XYZ file of C-alpha atoms in Angstrom:
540
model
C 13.397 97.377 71.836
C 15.935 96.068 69.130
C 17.250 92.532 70.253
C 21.044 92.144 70.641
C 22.260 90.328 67.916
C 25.365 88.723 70.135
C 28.704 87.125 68.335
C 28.735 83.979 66.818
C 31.784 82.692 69.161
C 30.331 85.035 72.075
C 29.768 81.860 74.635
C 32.756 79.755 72.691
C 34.916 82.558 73.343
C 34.462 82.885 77.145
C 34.899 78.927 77.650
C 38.414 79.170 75.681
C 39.248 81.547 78.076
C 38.528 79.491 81.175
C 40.343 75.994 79.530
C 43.335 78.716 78.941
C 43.539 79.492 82.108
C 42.983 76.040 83.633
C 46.080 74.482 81.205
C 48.206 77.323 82.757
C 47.485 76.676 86.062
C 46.425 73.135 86.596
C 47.954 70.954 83.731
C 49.961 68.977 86.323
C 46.647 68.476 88.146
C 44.269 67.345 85.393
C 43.329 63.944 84.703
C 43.978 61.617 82.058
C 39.916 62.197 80.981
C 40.029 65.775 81.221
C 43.407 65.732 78.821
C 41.547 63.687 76.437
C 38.734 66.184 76.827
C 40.513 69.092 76.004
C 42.683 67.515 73.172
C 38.576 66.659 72.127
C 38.176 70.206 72.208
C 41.006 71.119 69.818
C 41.043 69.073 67.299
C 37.351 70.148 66.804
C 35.775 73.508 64.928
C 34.534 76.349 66.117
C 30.862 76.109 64.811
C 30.920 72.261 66.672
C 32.350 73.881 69.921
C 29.869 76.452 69.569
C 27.185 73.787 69.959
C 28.521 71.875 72.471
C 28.727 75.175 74.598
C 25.467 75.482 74.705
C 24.385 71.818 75.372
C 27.080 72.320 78.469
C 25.048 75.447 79.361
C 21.412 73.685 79.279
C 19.479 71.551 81.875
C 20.927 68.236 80.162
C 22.324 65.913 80.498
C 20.299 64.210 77.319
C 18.627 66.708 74.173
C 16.531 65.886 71.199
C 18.385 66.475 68.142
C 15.902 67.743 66.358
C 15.410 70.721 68.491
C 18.634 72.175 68.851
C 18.325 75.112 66.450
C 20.830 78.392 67.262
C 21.811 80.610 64.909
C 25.491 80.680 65.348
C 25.214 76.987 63.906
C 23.396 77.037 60.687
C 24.172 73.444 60.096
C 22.577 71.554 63.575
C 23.106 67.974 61.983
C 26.986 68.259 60.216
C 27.692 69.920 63.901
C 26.362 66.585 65.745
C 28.610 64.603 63.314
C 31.750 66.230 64.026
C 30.976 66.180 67.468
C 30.348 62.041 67.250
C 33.501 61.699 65.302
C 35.599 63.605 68.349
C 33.824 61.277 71.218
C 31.803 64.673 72.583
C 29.194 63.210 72.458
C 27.279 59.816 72.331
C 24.351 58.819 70.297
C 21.298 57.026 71.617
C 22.724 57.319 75.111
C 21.972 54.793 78.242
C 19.065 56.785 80.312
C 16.843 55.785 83.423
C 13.353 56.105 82.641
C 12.933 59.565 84.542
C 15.340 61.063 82.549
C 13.601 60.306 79.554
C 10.164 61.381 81.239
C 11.937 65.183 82.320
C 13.036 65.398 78.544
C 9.941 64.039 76.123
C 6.449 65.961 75.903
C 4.144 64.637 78.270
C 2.021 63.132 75.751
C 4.555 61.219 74.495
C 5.843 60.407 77.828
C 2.622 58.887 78.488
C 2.346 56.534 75.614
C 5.670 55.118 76.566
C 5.450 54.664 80.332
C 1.750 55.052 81.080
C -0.162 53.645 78.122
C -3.005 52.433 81.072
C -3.257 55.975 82.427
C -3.722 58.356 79.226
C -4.580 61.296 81.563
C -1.431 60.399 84.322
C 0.155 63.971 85.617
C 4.108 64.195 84.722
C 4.742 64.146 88.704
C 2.861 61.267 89.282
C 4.995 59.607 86.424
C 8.355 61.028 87.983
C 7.157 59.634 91.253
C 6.320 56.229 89.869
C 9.336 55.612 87.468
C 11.776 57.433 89.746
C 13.098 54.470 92.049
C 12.698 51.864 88.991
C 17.064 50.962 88.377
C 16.315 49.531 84.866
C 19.291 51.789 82.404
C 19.127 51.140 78.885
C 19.341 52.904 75.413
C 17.139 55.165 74.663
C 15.540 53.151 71.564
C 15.589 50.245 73.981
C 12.541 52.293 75.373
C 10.607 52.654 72.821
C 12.289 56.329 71.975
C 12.206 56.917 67.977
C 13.776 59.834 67.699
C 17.692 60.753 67.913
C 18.715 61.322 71.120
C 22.543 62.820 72.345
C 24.024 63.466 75.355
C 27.473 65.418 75.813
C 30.235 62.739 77.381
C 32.688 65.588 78.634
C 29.977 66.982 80.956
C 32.071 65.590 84.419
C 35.770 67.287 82.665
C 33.632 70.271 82.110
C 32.378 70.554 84.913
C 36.163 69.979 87.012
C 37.324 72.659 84.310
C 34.461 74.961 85.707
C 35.664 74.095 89.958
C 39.199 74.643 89.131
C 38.550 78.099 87.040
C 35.832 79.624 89.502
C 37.014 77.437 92.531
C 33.531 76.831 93.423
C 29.952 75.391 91.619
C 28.164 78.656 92.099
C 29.572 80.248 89.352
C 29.625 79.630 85.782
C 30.199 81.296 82.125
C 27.340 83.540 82.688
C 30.021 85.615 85.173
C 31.484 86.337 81.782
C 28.736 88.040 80.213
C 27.483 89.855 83.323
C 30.748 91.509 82.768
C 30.786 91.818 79.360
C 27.481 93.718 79.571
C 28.809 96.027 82.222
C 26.774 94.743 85.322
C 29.530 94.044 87.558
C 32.873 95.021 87.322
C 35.583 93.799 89.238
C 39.114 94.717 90.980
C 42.625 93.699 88.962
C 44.693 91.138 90.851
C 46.960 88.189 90.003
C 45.891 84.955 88.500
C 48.956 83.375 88.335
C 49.712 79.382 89.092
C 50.805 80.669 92.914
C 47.530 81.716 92.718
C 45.712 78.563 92.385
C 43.359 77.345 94.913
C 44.002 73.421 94.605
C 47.463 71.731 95.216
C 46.575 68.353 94.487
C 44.168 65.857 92.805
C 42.353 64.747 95.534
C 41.407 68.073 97.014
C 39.265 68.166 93.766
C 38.066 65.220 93.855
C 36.814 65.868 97.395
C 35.704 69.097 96.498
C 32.891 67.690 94.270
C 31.884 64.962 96.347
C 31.565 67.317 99.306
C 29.475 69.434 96.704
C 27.317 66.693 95.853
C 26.722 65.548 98.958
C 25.656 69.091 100.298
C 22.980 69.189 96.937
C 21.633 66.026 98.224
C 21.006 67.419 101.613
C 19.157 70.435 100.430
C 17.522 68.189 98.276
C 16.576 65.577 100.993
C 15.577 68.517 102.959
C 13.182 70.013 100.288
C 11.585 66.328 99.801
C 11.353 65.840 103.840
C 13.074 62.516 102.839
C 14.289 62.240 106.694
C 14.401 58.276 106.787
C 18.041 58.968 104.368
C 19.197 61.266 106.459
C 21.407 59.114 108.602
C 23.128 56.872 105.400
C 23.737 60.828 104.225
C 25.373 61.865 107.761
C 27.747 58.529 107.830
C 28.852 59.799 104.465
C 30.129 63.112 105.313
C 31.424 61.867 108.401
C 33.420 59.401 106.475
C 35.313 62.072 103.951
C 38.964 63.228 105.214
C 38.811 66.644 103.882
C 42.041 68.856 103.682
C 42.158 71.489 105.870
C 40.757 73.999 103.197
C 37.988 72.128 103.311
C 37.384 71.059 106.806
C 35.260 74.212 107.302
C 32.523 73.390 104.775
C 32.573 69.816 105.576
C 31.918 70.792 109.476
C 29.430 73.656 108.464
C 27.366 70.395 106.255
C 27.964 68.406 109.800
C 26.438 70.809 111.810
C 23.320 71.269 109.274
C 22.901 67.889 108.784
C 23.382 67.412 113.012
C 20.740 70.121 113.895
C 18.211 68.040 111.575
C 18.777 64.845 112.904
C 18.390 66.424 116.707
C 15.335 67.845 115.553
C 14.100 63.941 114.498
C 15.389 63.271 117.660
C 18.554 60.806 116.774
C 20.840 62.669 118.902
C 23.475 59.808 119.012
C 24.193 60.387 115.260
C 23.461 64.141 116.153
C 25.992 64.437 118.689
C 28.436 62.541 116.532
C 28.092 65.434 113.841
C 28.739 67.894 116.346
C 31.401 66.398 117.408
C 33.593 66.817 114.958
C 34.598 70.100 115.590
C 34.462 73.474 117.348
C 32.674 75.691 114.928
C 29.792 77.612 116.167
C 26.929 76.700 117.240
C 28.568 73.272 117.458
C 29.319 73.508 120.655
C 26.036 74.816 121.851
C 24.265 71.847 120.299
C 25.810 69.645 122.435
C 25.316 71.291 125.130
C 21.566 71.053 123.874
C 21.823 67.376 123.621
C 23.076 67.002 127.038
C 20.464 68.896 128.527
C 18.094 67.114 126.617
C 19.455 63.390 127.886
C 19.111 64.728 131.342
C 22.871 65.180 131.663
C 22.732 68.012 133.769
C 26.512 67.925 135.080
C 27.902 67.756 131.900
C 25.671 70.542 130.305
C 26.603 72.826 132.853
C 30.144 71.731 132.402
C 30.424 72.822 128.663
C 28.503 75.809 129.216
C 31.123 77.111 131.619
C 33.477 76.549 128.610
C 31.974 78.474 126.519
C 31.418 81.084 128.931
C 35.392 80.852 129.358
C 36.757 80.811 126.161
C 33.915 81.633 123.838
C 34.960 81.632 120.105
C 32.120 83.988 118.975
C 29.514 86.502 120.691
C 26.672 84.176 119.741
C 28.376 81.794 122.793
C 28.495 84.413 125.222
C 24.601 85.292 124.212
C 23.775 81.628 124.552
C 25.420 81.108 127.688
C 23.816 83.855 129.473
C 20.241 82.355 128.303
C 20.852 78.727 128.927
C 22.597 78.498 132.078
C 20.086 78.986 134.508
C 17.913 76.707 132.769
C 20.707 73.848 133.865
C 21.088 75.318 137.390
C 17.396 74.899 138.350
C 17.748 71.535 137.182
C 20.980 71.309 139.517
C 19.271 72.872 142.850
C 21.944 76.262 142.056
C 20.951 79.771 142.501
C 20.368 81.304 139.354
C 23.299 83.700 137.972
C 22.253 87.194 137.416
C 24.068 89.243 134.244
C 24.441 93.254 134.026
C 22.288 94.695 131.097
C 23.527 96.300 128.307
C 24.532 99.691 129.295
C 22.313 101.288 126.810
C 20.581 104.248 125.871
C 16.835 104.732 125.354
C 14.326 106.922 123.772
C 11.155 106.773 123.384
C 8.584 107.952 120.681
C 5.192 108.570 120.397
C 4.186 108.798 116.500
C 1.153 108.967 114.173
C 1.612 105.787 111.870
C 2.156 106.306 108.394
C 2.486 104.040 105.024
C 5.802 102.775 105.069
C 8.580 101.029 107.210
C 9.198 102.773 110.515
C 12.652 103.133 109.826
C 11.550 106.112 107.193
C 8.973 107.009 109.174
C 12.184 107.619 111.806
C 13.952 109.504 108.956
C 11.707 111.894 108.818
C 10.605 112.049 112.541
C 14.152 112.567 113.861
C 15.353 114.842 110.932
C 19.031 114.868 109.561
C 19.108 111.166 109.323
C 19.871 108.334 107.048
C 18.650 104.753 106.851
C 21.662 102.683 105.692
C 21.822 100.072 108.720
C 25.540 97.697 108.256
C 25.904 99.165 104.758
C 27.358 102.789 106.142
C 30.011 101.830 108.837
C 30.557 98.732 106.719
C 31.167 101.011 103.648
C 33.743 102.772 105.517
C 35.271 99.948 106.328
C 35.815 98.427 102.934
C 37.155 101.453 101.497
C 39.503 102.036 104.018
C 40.993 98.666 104.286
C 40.486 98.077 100.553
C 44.421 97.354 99.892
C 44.343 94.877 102.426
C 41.362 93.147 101.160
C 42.440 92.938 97.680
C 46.141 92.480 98.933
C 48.397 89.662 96.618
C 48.206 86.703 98.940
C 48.898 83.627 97.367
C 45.818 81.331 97.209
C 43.056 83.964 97.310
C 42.481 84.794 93.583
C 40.650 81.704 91.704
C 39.573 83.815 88.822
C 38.421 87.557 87.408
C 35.078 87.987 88.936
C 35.633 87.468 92.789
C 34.284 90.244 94.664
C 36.826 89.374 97.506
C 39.099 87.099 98.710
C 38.321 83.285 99.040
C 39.967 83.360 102.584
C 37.318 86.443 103.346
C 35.951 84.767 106.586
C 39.105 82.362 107.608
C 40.529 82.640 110.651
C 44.386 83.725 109.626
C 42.777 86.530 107.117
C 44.019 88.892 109.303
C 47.858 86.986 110.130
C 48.332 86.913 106.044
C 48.296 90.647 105.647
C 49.672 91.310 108.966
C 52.713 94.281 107.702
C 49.459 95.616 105.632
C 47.057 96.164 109.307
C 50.378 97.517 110.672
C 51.076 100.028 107.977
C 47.314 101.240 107.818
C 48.177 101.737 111.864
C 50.308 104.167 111.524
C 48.681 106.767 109.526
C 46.931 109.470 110.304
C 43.488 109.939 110.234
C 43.760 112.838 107.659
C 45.469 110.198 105.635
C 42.791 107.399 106.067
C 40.607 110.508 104.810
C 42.226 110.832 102.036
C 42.894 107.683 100.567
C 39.030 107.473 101.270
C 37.973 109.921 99.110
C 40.470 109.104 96.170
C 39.075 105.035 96.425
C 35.906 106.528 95.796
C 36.915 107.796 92.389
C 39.021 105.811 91.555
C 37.503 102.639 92.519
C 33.462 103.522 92.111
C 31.675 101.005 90.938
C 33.915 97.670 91.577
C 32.268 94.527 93.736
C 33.991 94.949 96.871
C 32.098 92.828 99.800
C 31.620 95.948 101.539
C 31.211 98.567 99.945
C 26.884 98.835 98.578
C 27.800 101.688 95.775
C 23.974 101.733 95.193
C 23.393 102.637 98.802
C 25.883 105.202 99.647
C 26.906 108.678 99.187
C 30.192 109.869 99.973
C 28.954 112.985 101.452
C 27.182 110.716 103.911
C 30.341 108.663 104.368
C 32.443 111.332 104.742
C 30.270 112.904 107.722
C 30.084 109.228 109.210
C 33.735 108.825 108.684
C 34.260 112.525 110.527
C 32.261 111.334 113.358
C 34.343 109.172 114.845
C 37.582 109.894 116.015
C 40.554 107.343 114.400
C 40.672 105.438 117.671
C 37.045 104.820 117.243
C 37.381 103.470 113.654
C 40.271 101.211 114.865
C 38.440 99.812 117.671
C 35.295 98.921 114.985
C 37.397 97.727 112.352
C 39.304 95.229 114.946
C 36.167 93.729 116.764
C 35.060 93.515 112.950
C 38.077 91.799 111.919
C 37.528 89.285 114.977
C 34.388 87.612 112.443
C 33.750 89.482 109.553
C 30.990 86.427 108.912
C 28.967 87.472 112.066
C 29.990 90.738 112.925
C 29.213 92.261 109.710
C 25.305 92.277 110.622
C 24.185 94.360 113.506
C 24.490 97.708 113.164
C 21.970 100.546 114.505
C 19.569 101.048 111.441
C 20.364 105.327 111.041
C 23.281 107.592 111.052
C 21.886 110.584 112.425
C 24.282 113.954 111.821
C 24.000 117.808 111.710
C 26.766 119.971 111.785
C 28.706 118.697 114.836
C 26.874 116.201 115.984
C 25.992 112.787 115.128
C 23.709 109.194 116.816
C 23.366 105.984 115.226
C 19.678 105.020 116.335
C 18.674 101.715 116.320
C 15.139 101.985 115.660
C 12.596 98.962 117.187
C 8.481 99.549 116.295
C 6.058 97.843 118.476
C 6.444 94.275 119.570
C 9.918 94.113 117.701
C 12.821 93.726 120.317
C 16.809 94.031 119.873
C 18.577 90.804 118.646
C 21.958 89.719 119.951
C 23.798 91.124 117.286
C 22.276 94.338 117.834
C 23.332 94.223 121.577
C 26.861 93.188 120.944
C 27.211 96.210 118.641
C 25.636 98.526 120.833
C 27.635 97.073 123.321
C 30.925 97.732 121.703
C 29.321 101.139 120.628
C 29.267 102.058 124.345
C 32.645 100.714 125.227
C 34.581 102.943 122.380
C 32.264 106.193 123.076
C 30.296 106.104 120.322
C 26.890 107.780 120.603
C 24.122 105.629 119.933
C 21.089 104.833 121.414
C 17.757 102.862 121.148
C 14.481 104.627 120.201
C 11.656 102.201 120.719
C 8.478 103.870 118.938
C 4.756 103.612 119.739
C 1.518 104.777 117.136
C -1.585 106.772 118.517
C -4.681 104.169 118.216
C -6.260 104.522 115.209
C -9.694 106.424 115.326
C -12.399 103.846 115.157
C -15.251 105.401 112.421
């Protein structure tokens, strides 16, 4: 295979485009040090700036000189210089001893921090040096060779957050484009646009970020003893309301951890903090567990009263009799899902028994929340790509940043109302031309690689527009839970159609799948369970 020979300004290019659109939209935002950055970055050439790209786009934050060798700079050593002359980066740069461990050969590494141990493992010299809070220059350990490190890498990286309006994205969204893999809807990216309205949303932005890496970090290391200096943190930020989802989403992590350890003061003081699920079922958990009977049963007959999701309702029903033994109550009985069965009685065969169901049942399709879900996204697809002010950080968003808030629905409110009132022949229509028209764009719905729009169309004919209304609503209610749950096939011939959710032996329906099923039933939409057994196998 021939290698792709890419431009020589192909990664400088893409990061002009991002500080473009970051001076158009955020200029009256950006610090004084990201101002000096950027003049940095102007008053500097294109061969430098190609450099510095890709130090930004390495592990960092410190590199050997003498190994930075790309071909789009020819001259590695005049491109450090003009870099030193603009302040982008610094020579022979302060460093813990780690740092200097993660960047030099081992051998090397050894020699300077473990002259006693010439056969010492690079963990075991991580490990040892890793606590040690002695920061000098690099020479000042012993280093001979010229070591730099990039000093813009913080404005870079607040350029990056106010571009993508998150740290899971990067350049790399540029050339995953640019080679065709995704492709993307057109909407605005004007300054109403932007995401942040003021400084220290930002800066709260990134130390919420940071503070979430060093829980998943703490939680990969089983470092539980910091857990509880790491929950007073987050509990101390005063996040905007933008943010006060992700900040209570990192409370209730970080609480469910520290129950598990069994601090459930600090727990419960996580969980307290607000309403989002399973918040409120942890503390009912607590109470339980402190033998606070009364009170347990007290917030479960909250929830059962004004649940906010159908994980609540599914907890209640499991918990509460638990807390009336305890009590001396009866026990509460609940109707069962009004569902219907099958059963089947099958040979096994290589494979999942979902195929194996395929071909059993005939005239069926295993596509699980990707078919009805399909549907959905090309139906509503105005409304989810609708201009609403706020949404639209940058060109490669698959959706809308307020996806999964709570007013999603309230902002594009005369969009639901107008989608009301057509007919179903219409929603057909505009169906089938979104398919052609739009084929192939990241929508969060809509799988291309899965689906078939003969086998949307016949799903889409199935149902009767009151039927699609009633799913798309109780969709709409949480598209982050209710979007999982669907019966695995889509079963059609001619005039009739099933969705089958299929269950093999030992595997039982999850609460998702009942609440679906559920709402299924309550709409008149045939669908049914088939729970499927194998003949024994013959012994020889």
């Amino acid at each position: 295979m021939t290698p792709v020979i890419l431009p020589d300004n192909y990664y400088l290019d893409y990061f002009l485009r991002l500080t473009e659109l970051v001076r158009q939209r955020y200029d009256d935002l950006l610090s004084a040090t990201d101002s000096e950055f950027l003049r940095a970055i102007d008053q500097t050439d294109p061969v430098a700036l190609r450099l510095l790209i890709r130090l930004f786009l390495r592990k960092g934050p410190c590199f050997v000189s003498a190994k930075l060798h790309y071909r789009e700079v020819p001259d590695g050593p005049a491109a450090l210089n003009r870099l030193l002359e603009q302040g982008l980066i610094e020579a022979d740069p302060m460093v813990y001893a780690w740092q200097l461990i993660d960047l030099l050969p081992i051998a090397q590494s050894r020699q300077l921090f473990s002259a006693d141990e010439p056969s010492c493992r690079k963990s075991d010299l991580l490990a040892r040096w890793l606590n040690d809070a002695t920061v000098q220059p690099c020479s000042a350990w012993g280093v001979t060779e010229a070591i730099i490190q990039p000093t813009g890498a913080d404005s870079y990286r607040r350029l990056q957050l106010l571009y993508f309006g998150n740290e899971r994205q990067n350049l790399t969204e540029f050339v995953l484009e640019d080679l065709g893999l995704f492709q993307y809807e057109t909407y605005p990216l004007d300054r109403s646009n932007r995401l942040f309205q003021d400084a220290d949303d930002i800066t709260t932005t990134l130390v919420l970020n940071d503070l979430a890496d060093d829980f998943y970090r703490l939680c990969d290391a089983k470092d539980w003893p910091a857990l509880p200096d790491l929950a007073t943190q987050v509990l101390a930020l005063a996040p905007s309301e933008r943010l006060a989802r992700r900040c209570h989403r990192l409370l209730n992590r970080i609480g469910y951890r520290l129950e598990q350890l069994g601090d459930l003061d600090r727990a419960q003081a996580c969980f307290s903090t607000n309403a989002q699920p399973p918040a409120r079922e942890r503390l009912a958990r607590i109470a339980f567990k402190r033998g606070q009977y009364d009170d347990c049963l007290s917030q479960l007959e909250t929830l059962a009263e004004q649940p906010i999701c159908a994980d609540e309702t599914a907890f209640y029903r499991r918990f509460v009799n638990r807390v009336r033994t305890k009590l001396g109550l009866a026990k509460l009985t609940f109707p069962l899902p009004a569902l219907t069965v099958r059963q089947a009685h099958w040979q096994r065969t290589p494979g999942s028994v979902e195929t194996q169901a395929c071909e059993q049942l005939g005239h069926a399709v295993w596509l699980e929340n990707a078919l009805p879900l399909g549907v959905f996204g090309l139906l509503y697809w105005p409304l989810v790509f609708a201009d609403v002010p706020g949404v639209w950080q940058h060109p490669f968003q698959s959706g809308p940043s307020d996806l999964y808030d709570e007013d999603f629905c309230a902002k594009r409110q005369a969009g639901f109302k107008l989608l009301a009132t057509q007919t179903k022949a219409q929603w057909r229509a505009a169906l089938i031309e979104r398919w052609h028209t739009k084929h192939g764009l990241a929508n969060p719905f809509v799988h291309w690689s899965a689906l078939r729009l003969e086998v949307v169309l016949a799903c889409f004919d199935a149902l009767t527009q009151a039927q699609w209304l009633g799913l798309s609503t109780h969709l709409l209610a949480d598209l982050r839970r209710h979007r999982a749950g669907f019966p695995d096939l889509f079963q059609y011939h001619e005039d009739s159609y099933c969705f089958i959710e299929i269950k093999g032996p030992g595997d039982k329906l999850q609460d998702n799948q009942i609440h679906w099923l559920n709402q299924f039933a309550r709409l008149g939409i045939h669908a049914q369970v088939c729970y499927v057994s194998y003949d024994a196998q013959p012994t020889l």
